[in-house]
Short mmCIF file of C-alpha atoms in Angstrom, two decimals:
data_model
loop_
_atom_site.label_atom_id
_atom_site.label_comp_id
_atom_site.label_asym_id
_atom_site.label_seq_id
_atom_site.Cartn_x
_atom_site.Cartn_y
_atom_site.Cartn_z
CA MET A 1 -10.96 -4.71 -2.84
CA ILE A 2 -8.90 -6.47 -5.51
CA SER A 3 -9.30 -10.19 -4.91
CA LYS A 4 -6.72 -12.93 -5.45
CA LYS A 5 -8.66 -13.86 -8.58
CA ASP A 6 -8.36 -10.27 -9.85
CA ILE A 7 -4.62 -10.24 -9.18
CA GLN A 8 -4.18 -13.51 -11.07
CA PHE A 9 -6.18 -12.16 -14.03
CA ILE A 10 -4.15 -8.92 -14.13
CA LYS A 11 -0.81 -10.71 -14.05
CA GLU A 12 -1.67 -13.61 -16.37
CA GLN A 13 -4.21 -12.21 -18.82
CA ILE A 14 -3.94 -8.43 -19.09
CA GLU A 15 -0.15 -8.17 -18.91
CA PHE A 16 0.41 -10.67 -21.73
CA HIS A 17 -2.64 -9.82 -23.82
CA ASN A 18 -2.11 -9.14 -27.50
CA GLU A 19 -1.67 -5.47 -28.30
CA PRO A 20 -3.27 -3.01 -28.50
CA VAL A 21 -4.81 -2.63 -25.05
CA LEU A 22 -6.23 0.55 -23.57
CA SER A 23 -4.79 1.32 -20.11
CA LEU A 24 -6.40 4.22 -18.29
CA TYR A 25 -5.80 5.60 -14.81
CA THR A 26 -7.66 8.55 -13.34
CA ASP A 27 -8.02 10.33 -10.03
CA VAL A 28 -11.63 10.04 -8.87
CA ASN A 29 -11.17 11.07 -5.23
CA PRO A 30 -14.55 12.60 -4.28
CA ALA A 31 -12.84 14.79 -1.67
CA LYS A 32 -11.15 16.83 -4.41
CA PRO A 33 -13.04 19.83 -5.85
CA GLU A 34 -12.03 19.00 -9.42
CA ASN A 35 -13.91 15.70 -9.14
CA ALA A 36 -17.20 17.28 -8.08
CA ARG A 37 -20.20 16.79 -10.39
CA ASN A 38 -18.50 13.92 -12.22
CA GLY A 39 -15.57 16.07 -13.26
CA TRP A 40 -13.43 12.93 -13.56
CA LYS A 41 -15.90 11.42 -16.05
CA ILE A 42 -15.84 14.51 -18.25
CA ARG A 43 -12.04 14.41 -18.33
CA ILE A 44 -12.07 10.75 -19.37
CA LYS A 45 -14.52 11.47 -22.19
CA ASN A 46 -12.40 14.37 -23.43
CA SER A 47 -9.21 12.27 -23.28
CA LEU A 48 -10.83 9.46 -25.25
CA LYS A 49 -11.96 11.91 -27.94
CA GLU A 50 -8.40 13.12 -28.39
CA CYS A 51 -6.94 9.62 -28.87
CA ASN A 52 -6.89 7.52 -32.01
CA ILE A 53 -8.75 4.59 -30.44
CA PRO A 54 -11.53 2.56 -32.11
CA ASP A 55 -15.00 3.80 -31.26
CA TYR A 56 -16.14 0.43 -29.93
CA ILE A 57 -13.35 0.53 -27.31
CA LYS A 58 -14.35 4.05 -26.31
CA ASN A 59 -17.97 2.95 -25.99
CA LYS A 60 -16.96 0.01 -23.78
CA VAL A 61 -15.17 2.39 -21.42
CA LEU A 62 -18.07 4.83 -21.29
CA GLU A 63 -20.51 1.99 -20.56
CA VAL A 64 -18.44 0.61 -17.67
CA LEU A 65 -18.14 4.12 -16.19
CA GLU A 66 -21.92 4.28 -15.91
CA LEU A 67 -22.22 1.07 -13.90
CA GLU A 68 -21.19 2.45 -10.52
CA LYS A 69 -20.02 5.75 -9.11
CA PRO A 70 -16.55 5.25 -7.61
CA LEU A 71 -16.02 6.13 -3.96
CA SER A 72 -12.29 5.48 -4.20
CA LYS A 73 -9.19 7.54 -4.98
CA THR A 74 -8.10 5.98 -8.28
CA THR A 75 -9.90 4.11 -11.04
CA ALA A 76 -7.97 1.88 -13.45
CA ILE A 77 -9.56 0.58 -16.64
CA PHE A 78 -8.11 -1.91 -19.13
CA ALA A 79 -9.92 -2.64 -22.40
CA ALA A 80 -9.29 -4.65 -25.57
CA ASP A 81 -11.35 -6.45 -28.22
CA ASP A 82 -12.33 -9.31 -25.91
CA PHE A 83 -12.40 -7.83 -22.40
CA ILE A 84 -12.83 -4.76 -20.24
CA GLU A 85 -11.84 -4.60 -16.57
CA ARG A 86 -12.33 -1.78 -14.07
CA TYR A 87 -10.60 -1.56 -10.67
CA ASP A 88 -11.51 1.05 -8.06
CA LEU A 89 -8.65 1.57 -5.60
CA ASN A 90 -8.58 3.51 -2.37
CA ILE A 91 -4.92 4.45 -2.93
CA GLU A 92 -2.86 6.58 -5.26
CA LEU A 93 -0.59 4.63 -7.59
CA PRO A 94 3.13 5.33 -8.05
CA ALA A 95 4.46 6.34 -11.47
CA VAL A 96 0.98 7.38 -12.60
CA ASP A 97 0.42 11.04 -13.36
CA THR A 98 -3.14 11.79 -12.29
CA ALA A 99 -2.28 14.98 -10.41
CA ASN A 100 -4.31 18.10 -11.19
CA GLY A 101 -7.03 16.11 -12.88
CA LYS A 102 -4.85 14.45 -15.51
CA ILE A 103 -5.80 11.20 -17.21
CA ASP A 104 -2.98 8.67 -17.64
CA LEU A 105 -3.94 6.89 -20.87
CA THR A 106 -2.01 4.59 -23.19
CA TRP A 107 -3.08 2.56 -26.22
CA GLY A 108 -0.77 -0.27 -27.17
CA ARG A 109 1.24 -2.34 -24.73
CA PRO A 110 -0.74 -2.91 -21.49
CA ASN A 111 0.42 -0.50 -18.81
CA ILE A 112 -0.25 -2.59 -15.70
CA THR A 113 3.14 -2.00 -14.04
CA PRO A 114 1.97 0.66 -11.52
CA LEU A 115 -0.94 -1.53 -10.42
CA VAL A 116 1.16 -4.70 -10.14
CA TYR A 117 3.82 -2.76 -8.21
CA ALA A 118 1.20 -1.65 -5.70
CA ILE A 119 -0.17 -5.20 -5.38
CA ASP A 120 3.28 -6.71 -4.84
CA GLU A 121 4.86 -4.02 -2.68
CA TYR A 122 2.12 -2.58 -0.46
CA GLU A 123 2.25 -4.36 2.88
CA ARG A 124 -0.75 -6.26 4.16
CA THR A 125 -1.51 -4.99 7.65
CA GLY A 126 -3.43 -6.88 10.31
CA ILE A 127 -5.63 -4.90 12.69
CA LEU A 128 -6.45 -6.70 15.95
CA TYR A 129 -9.26 -4.92 17.78
CA LEU A 130 -9.52 -5.99 21.44
CA LYS A 131 -13.05 -4.83 21.95
CA LYS A 132 -15.58 -5.92 24.50
CA LYS A 133 -18.02 -8.69 23.58
CA GLY A 134 -15.57 -10.35 21.21
CA TRP A 135 -12.35 -9.40 19.44
CA GLN A 136 -12.13 -8.69 15.71
CA PHE A 137 -9.31 -9.09 13.20
CA TYR A 138 -9.14 -7.03 9.99
CA GLU A 139 -6.91 -7.09 6.94
CA PHE A 140 -5.91 -3.65 5.62
CA PHE A 141 -4.59 -3.76 2.05
CA LEU A 142 -4.55 -1.23 -0.81
CA GLY A 143 -6.54 1.21 1.29
CA GLU A 144 -9.37 -1.24 2.01
CA LEU A 145 -10.39 -2.82 5.32
CA ILE A 146 -11.97 -6.29 5.46
CA GLU A 147 -12.90 -8.21 8.58
CA LEU A 148 -11.51 -11.76 8.65
CA GLU A 149 -14.43 -13.25 10.50
CA GLU A 150 -12.96 -16.74 10.59
CA THR A 151 -10.20 -15.62 12.99
CA PHE A 152 -12.20 -16.07 16.20
CA LYS A 153 -15.33 -17.85 14.91
CA GLU A 154 -14.75 -20.83 17.21
CA ILE A 155 -14.89 -18.65 20.34
CA LYS A 156 -18.31 -18.72 22.01
CA LYS A 157 -20.01 -15.64 23.43
CA SER A 158 -19.81 -17.06 26.95
CA ALA A 159 -16.02 -17.29 26.66
CA TRP A 160 -15.81 -13.63 25.65
CA ASP A 161 -18.03 -12.71 28.61
CA ASP A 162 -15.76 -14.63 30.98
CA LEU A 163 -12.70 -12.90 29.55
CA GLU A 164 -14.31 -9.48 29.93
CA SER A 165 -15.07 -10.17 33.59
CA GLY A 166 -11.52 -11.37 34.16
CA ILE A 167 -10.07 -8.32 32.44
CA GLU A 168 -12.15 -5.99 34.60
CA GLU A 169 -10.71 -7.60 37.74
CA ILE A 170 -7.18 -7.44 36.35
CA THR A 171 -7.62 -3.80 35.36
CA LYS A 172 -8.80 -2.86 38.84
CA ASP A 173 -5.71 -4.49 40.33
CA PHE A 174 -3.57 -2.86 37.67
CA PHE A 175 -4.55 0.65 38.67
CA LYS A 176 -4.16 -0.18 42.37
CA GLU A 177 -0.69 -1.62 41.97
CA ARG A 178 0.63 0.70 39.26
CA VAL A 179 3.97 2.17 40.33
CA PRO A 180 6.38 4.61 38.64
CA THR A 181 9.04 1.97 38.02
CA HIS A 182 6.62 -0.35 36.18
CA PRO A 183 3.88 1.86 34.74
CA ASP A 184 2.89 -0.51 31.93
CA LYS A 185 2.87 -3.85 33.73
CA PHE A 186 -0.22 -5.79 34.64
CA PRO A 187 0.05 -7.45 38.07
CA LYS A 188 1.35 -10.99 38.08
CA ARG A 189 -1.78 -12.32 39.79
CA VAL A 190 -3.62 -13.29 36.62
CA ASN A 191 -5.87 -16.33 36.88
CA SER A 192 -4.92 -19.44 34.94
CA TYR A 193 -8.08 -19.32 32.79
CA THR A 194 -7.15 -15.89 31.41
CA ILE A 195 -3.60 -17.04 30.69
CA ARG A 196 -4.81 -20.14 28.80
CA PHE A 197 -7.39 -18.12 26.90
CA TYR A 198 -4.85 -15.46 25.88
CA LYS A 199 -2.47 -18.15 24.66
CA HIS A 200 -5.30 -19.65 22.59
CA LEU A 201 -6.23 -16.24 21.15
CA ALA A 202 -2.58 -15.59 20.32
CA GLY A 203 -2.46 -18.89 18.43
CA LEU A 204 -5.58 -18.02 16.43
CA THR A 205 -4.17 -14.58 15.64
CA GLU A 206 -0.88 -16.01 14.40
CA LYS A 207 -2.71 -18.59 12.30
CA VAL A 208 -4.61 -15.93 10.34
CA ILE A 209 -1.48 -13.76 10.05
CA SER A 210 0.29 -16.67 8.35
CA SER A 211 -2.70 -17.55 6.15
CA TYR A 212 -3.07 -14.02 4.77
CA ASP A 213 0.64 -13.18 4.58
CA ILE A 214 0.24 -10.24 6.98
CA LYS A 215 3.48 -8.24 7.24
CA ARG A 216 2.71 -5.85 10.09
CA LEU A 217 0.29 -5.69 12.97
CA ILE A 218 -1.59 -2.88 14.71
CA LEU A 219 -3.32 -3.45 18.04
CA LEU A 220 -6.44 -1.44 18.85
CA GLY A 221 -7.96 -1.28 22.32
CA PRO A 222 -7.08 -0.12 25.85
CA GLU A 223 -3.30 0.18 25.96
CA GLU A 224 -2.94 -1.85 29.15
CA GLN A 225 -4.78 -4.77 27.54
CA THR A 226 -3.08 -4.65 24.14
CA LYS A 227 0.39 -4.52 25.66
CA PHE A 228 -0.46 -7.28 28.11
CA PHE A 229 -1.83 -9.52 25.36
CA SER A 230 1.20 -8.87 23.13
CA GLN A 231 3.34 -10.76 25.65
CA TYR A 232 1.56 -13.97 24.60
CA LEU A 233 2.47 -13.56 20.93
CA SER A 234 5.59 -15.22 19.58
CA LYS A 235 8.69 -13.09 19.20
CA PRO A 236 8.44 -12.92 15.36
CA THR A 237 4.83 -11.73 15.67
CA ARG A 238 5.72 -9.17 18.35
CA ASN A 239 8.38 -7.83 15.98
CA MET A 240 5.63 -7.23 13.42
CA ILE A 241 3.76 -4.83 15.71
CA ALA A 242 3.87 -1.40 14.08
CA ALA A 243 1.78 0.41 16.69
CA PHE A 244 -0.33 0.14 19.80
CA ALA A 245 -3.01 2.47 18.49
CA GLY A 246 -4.98 3.00 21.69
CA ASP A 247 -8.72 2.63 22.10
CA LEU A 248 -11.54 4.00 19.99
CA PRO A 249 -13.97 6.56 21.43
CA VAL A 250 -16.94 4.17 21.15
CA HIS A 251 -17.20 0.57 22.32
CA GLU A 252 -18.72 -0.82 19.13
CA ALA A 253 -16.79 1.12 16.51
CA SER A 254 -17.92 0.73 12.91
CA PRO A 255 -15.48 -0.47 10.21
CA ALA A 256 -15.57 3.09 8.82
CA ARG A 257 -14.37 4.48 12.17
CA ILE A 258 -11.64 1.83 12.37
CA LEU A 259 -10.60 2.55 8.77
CA GLU A 260 -10.34 6.27 9.50
CA LYS A 261 -8.06 5.67 12.48
CA VAL A 262 -5.94 3.04 10.73
CA ASN A 263 -5.56 5.05 7.52
CA GLU A 264 -4.22 8.04 9.38
CA LEU A 265 -1.87 5.92 11.49
CA ILE A 266 -0.43 3.92 8.59
CA GLU A 267 0.05 7.09 6.55
CA LYS A 268 2.06 8.54 9.45
CA ILE A 269 4.13 5.35 9.84
CA GLU A 270 4.93 5.20 6.12
CA ARG A 271 5.95 8.86 5.88
CA GLU A 272 8.20 8.44 8.95
CA ASN A 273 9.82 5.34 7.44
CA GLU A 274 10.40 7.15 4.14
CA LEU A 275 12.03 10.11 5.89
CA LYS A 276 14.22 7.73 7.88
CA LEU A 277 15.28 6.05 4.63
CA VAL A 278 16.25 9.35 2.99
CA ASN A 279 18.00 10.61 6.12
CA ASN A 280 20.14 7.46 6.14
CA ILE A 281 21.24 7.66 2.49
CA SER A 282 24.46 9.43 3.43
CA ASN A 283 25.33 6.64 5.88
CA SER A 284 25.61 4.13 3.02
CA ASP A 285 27.51 3.82 -0.23
CA TYR A 286 25.25 5.73 -2.57
CA VAL A 287 24.91 7.60 -5.83
CA SER A 288 22.69 10.62 -6.33
CA GLY A 289 21.33 12.81 -9.10
CA VAL A 290 19.32 11.57 -12.07
CA GLU A 291 22.19 10.98 -14.51
CA ASN A 292 24.62 9.41 -12.03
CA THR A 293 21.94 7.15 -10.56
CA LEU A 294 20.67 6.11 -13.98
CA GLU A 295 24.19 5.19 -15.06
CA ALA A 296 24.87 3.15 -11.90
CA LEU A 297 21.51 1.41 -12.23
CA GLN A 298 22.29 0.26 -15.79
CA LEU A 299 25.61 -1.14 -14.57
CA GLY A 300 23.78 -3.26 -12.01
CA ARG A 301 25.32 -1.40 -9.07
CA VAL A 302 22.07 -0.18 -7.45
CA PHE A 303 20.16 -2.47 -5.09
CA ASP A 304 17.77 0.15 -3.64
CA LEU A 305 16.46 2.93 -5.89
CA ILE A 306 14.90 5.88 -4.05
CA VAL A 307 12.46 7.83 -6.21
CA PRO A 308 10.30 10.93 -5.64
CA TRP A 309 6.58 10.28 -5.95
CA SER A 310 6.18 13.20 -8.39
CA LEU A 311 8.69 12.16 -11.03
CA ASN A 312 8.37 14.52 -13.99
CA ILE A 313 11.47 14.28 -16.17
CA LYS A 314 12.29 13.01 -19.65
CA VAL A 315 14.93 10.42 -20.52
CA PHE A 316 16.39 9.49 -23.87
CA SER A 317 17.21 6.09 -25.29
CA CYS A 318 19.26 4.50 -28.06
CA LYS A 319 17.83 1.61 -30.05
CA ASP A 320 20.06 -0.73 -28.00
CA GLY A 321 18.27 0.40 -24.83
CA TYR A 322 20.92 2.69 -23.33
CA LEU A 323 19.25 5.46 -21.30
CA SER A 324 20.36 8.91 -20.26
CA SER A 325 18.77 12.11 -19.02
CA SER A 326 20.94 13.94 -21.58
CA GLU A 327 19.85 13.88 -25.21
CA GLU A 328 23.28 15.06 -26.31
CA LYS A 329 24.97 12.22 -24.43
CA VAL A 330 22.73 9.64 -26.09
CA LYS A 331 23.47 11.13 -29.50
CA SER A 332 27.21 11.09 -28.83
CA VAL A 333 27.08 7.42 -27.81
CA CYS A 334 24.57 6.10 -30.35
CA GLY A 335 24.43 8.64 -33.14
CA LYS A 336 21.48 10.82 -34.03
CA GLU A 337 19.28 8.08 -35.46
CA ASN A 338 16.51 6.22 -33.62
CA ILE A 339 16.59 8.33 -30.47
CA LYS A 340 13.47 7.78 -28.34
CA VAL A 341 12.07 9.99 -25.60
CA PHE A 342 10.30 8.59 -22.53
CA ASP A 343 8.56 9.95 -19.49
CA PHE A 344 10.83 8.55 -16.79
CA LYS A 345 7.85 7.72 -14.57
CA LYS A 346 6.49 5.41 -17.32
CA ILE A 347 9.54 3.16 -17.30
CA ILE A 348 11.09 3.54 -13.84
CA ILE A 349 9.47 0.45 -12.28
CA ASP A 350 10.29 -1.85 -15.21
CA LEU A 351 13.80 -0.42 -15.31
CA ALA A 352 14.37 -1.18 -11.64
CA ILE A 353 13.01 -4.72 -12.06
CA ASN A 354 15.18 -5.38 -15.13
CA TYR A 355 18.36 -4.39 -13.29
CA GLY A 356 17.52 -6.16 -10.03
CA ALA A 357 16.91 -3.09 -7.90
CA ARG A 358 14.23 -2.63 -5.27
CA ILE A 359 12.36 0.64 -5.70
CA GLU A 360 11.21 2.94 -2.90
CA PHE A 361 8.85 5.84 -3.67
CA VAL A 362 8.88 8.67 -1.14
CA ARG A 363 6.46 11.52 -0.49
CA GLY A 364 6.09 14.55 1.74
CA GLU A 365 9.14 15.73 3.67
CA ALA A 366 11.20 12.78 2.43
CA GLU A 367 10.48 13.68 -1.20
CA GLN A 368 11.48 17.31 -0.65
CA LYS A 369 14.74 16.25 0.97
CA LEU A 370 15.46 13.85 -1.89
CA LEU A 371 14.90 16.67 -4.40
CA THR A 372 16.95 19.31 -2.60
CA ASP A 373 19.79 17.24 -1.11
CA PHE A 374 20.19 14.38 -3.58
CA GLY A 375 19.26 15.81 -6.97
CA GLY A 376 15.88 14.12 -7.22
CA LEU A 377 17.04 10.50 -7.41
CA ALA A 378 19.35 8.28 -5.34
CA GLY A 379 20.53 4.70 -5.25
CA LEU A 380 22.10 2.61 -2.52
CA LEU A 381 24.99 0.64 -4.05
CA ARG A 382 26.04 -2.98 -4.06
CA TRP A 383 29.60 -2.05 -4.94
#
């Protein structure tokens, strides 16, 4: 996982490093056939051969590739005269074209924008696992799962045993007293020890949520218990609950099993949220289509820019920075001199930041709807 120290180095050292810097992104997902037998490494070597980059930089990259076989989805490498950094990420990055085995490589200005966007915009998710013999709290961020062992370290084993016994008694009563009008309610006869302990556990949970800047919460465990415990969380924390994920098929689930369940669930939640966003475009003041949206963005009118994940179009620019998807329009405004051509995906994040717009990338069904119904790009308007 990228540590806080890594994030600081990326933002303070790589981003402002003297040019030229090599920035390389590649898909290394071992589940893809094209990456079998080190296919990703061969593509990197071929891409480096084709670029006018000093041999000592190429050698640095090849050496760092040999250090460890990635088990992630994306590898990012940054290299210059005085440093080389490699980051293995268990996510795909927006505005990076690594589809179909492509290598996204630049030599010059550091291209850290996609990585910084992911660091800043991907939500940190807390996973509270109400398992027997002691609860566990995990942080899920950038596709990685890490247990935050300090969350409940002060709780002794005997206290967990007492809670388990109390829960068993409560659960028995729950199934006896369950009625159609209140199918999800535990009985009110809960002993005072359990109430005090749950309040204490809720306090410890909220403490770690605040410390790690957790933005959403998923509760794992028997549904009756997770919903009952959620009543002891503060209202702001309850509002962060994204899902009651149910129990796992084994009592002592491994982190890998938890990661598998969480990954699938979060993917589903994010795709649903993206589709909801696109479905609600028409309910707001909006602009759609590449040219219309680009024009409104440069006027400062767009506050939320909705972008397809696979963004494969060219835009044209005058020397004063004016952008258009039409080369003829740029020539008519600026003349035929000094016209530059950009891959839109290479500049979209910086463009949104420069004009004060939040950017939302969408995939799956939401992306298809954005392409077919809104011309491939849309913006929600301030005015």
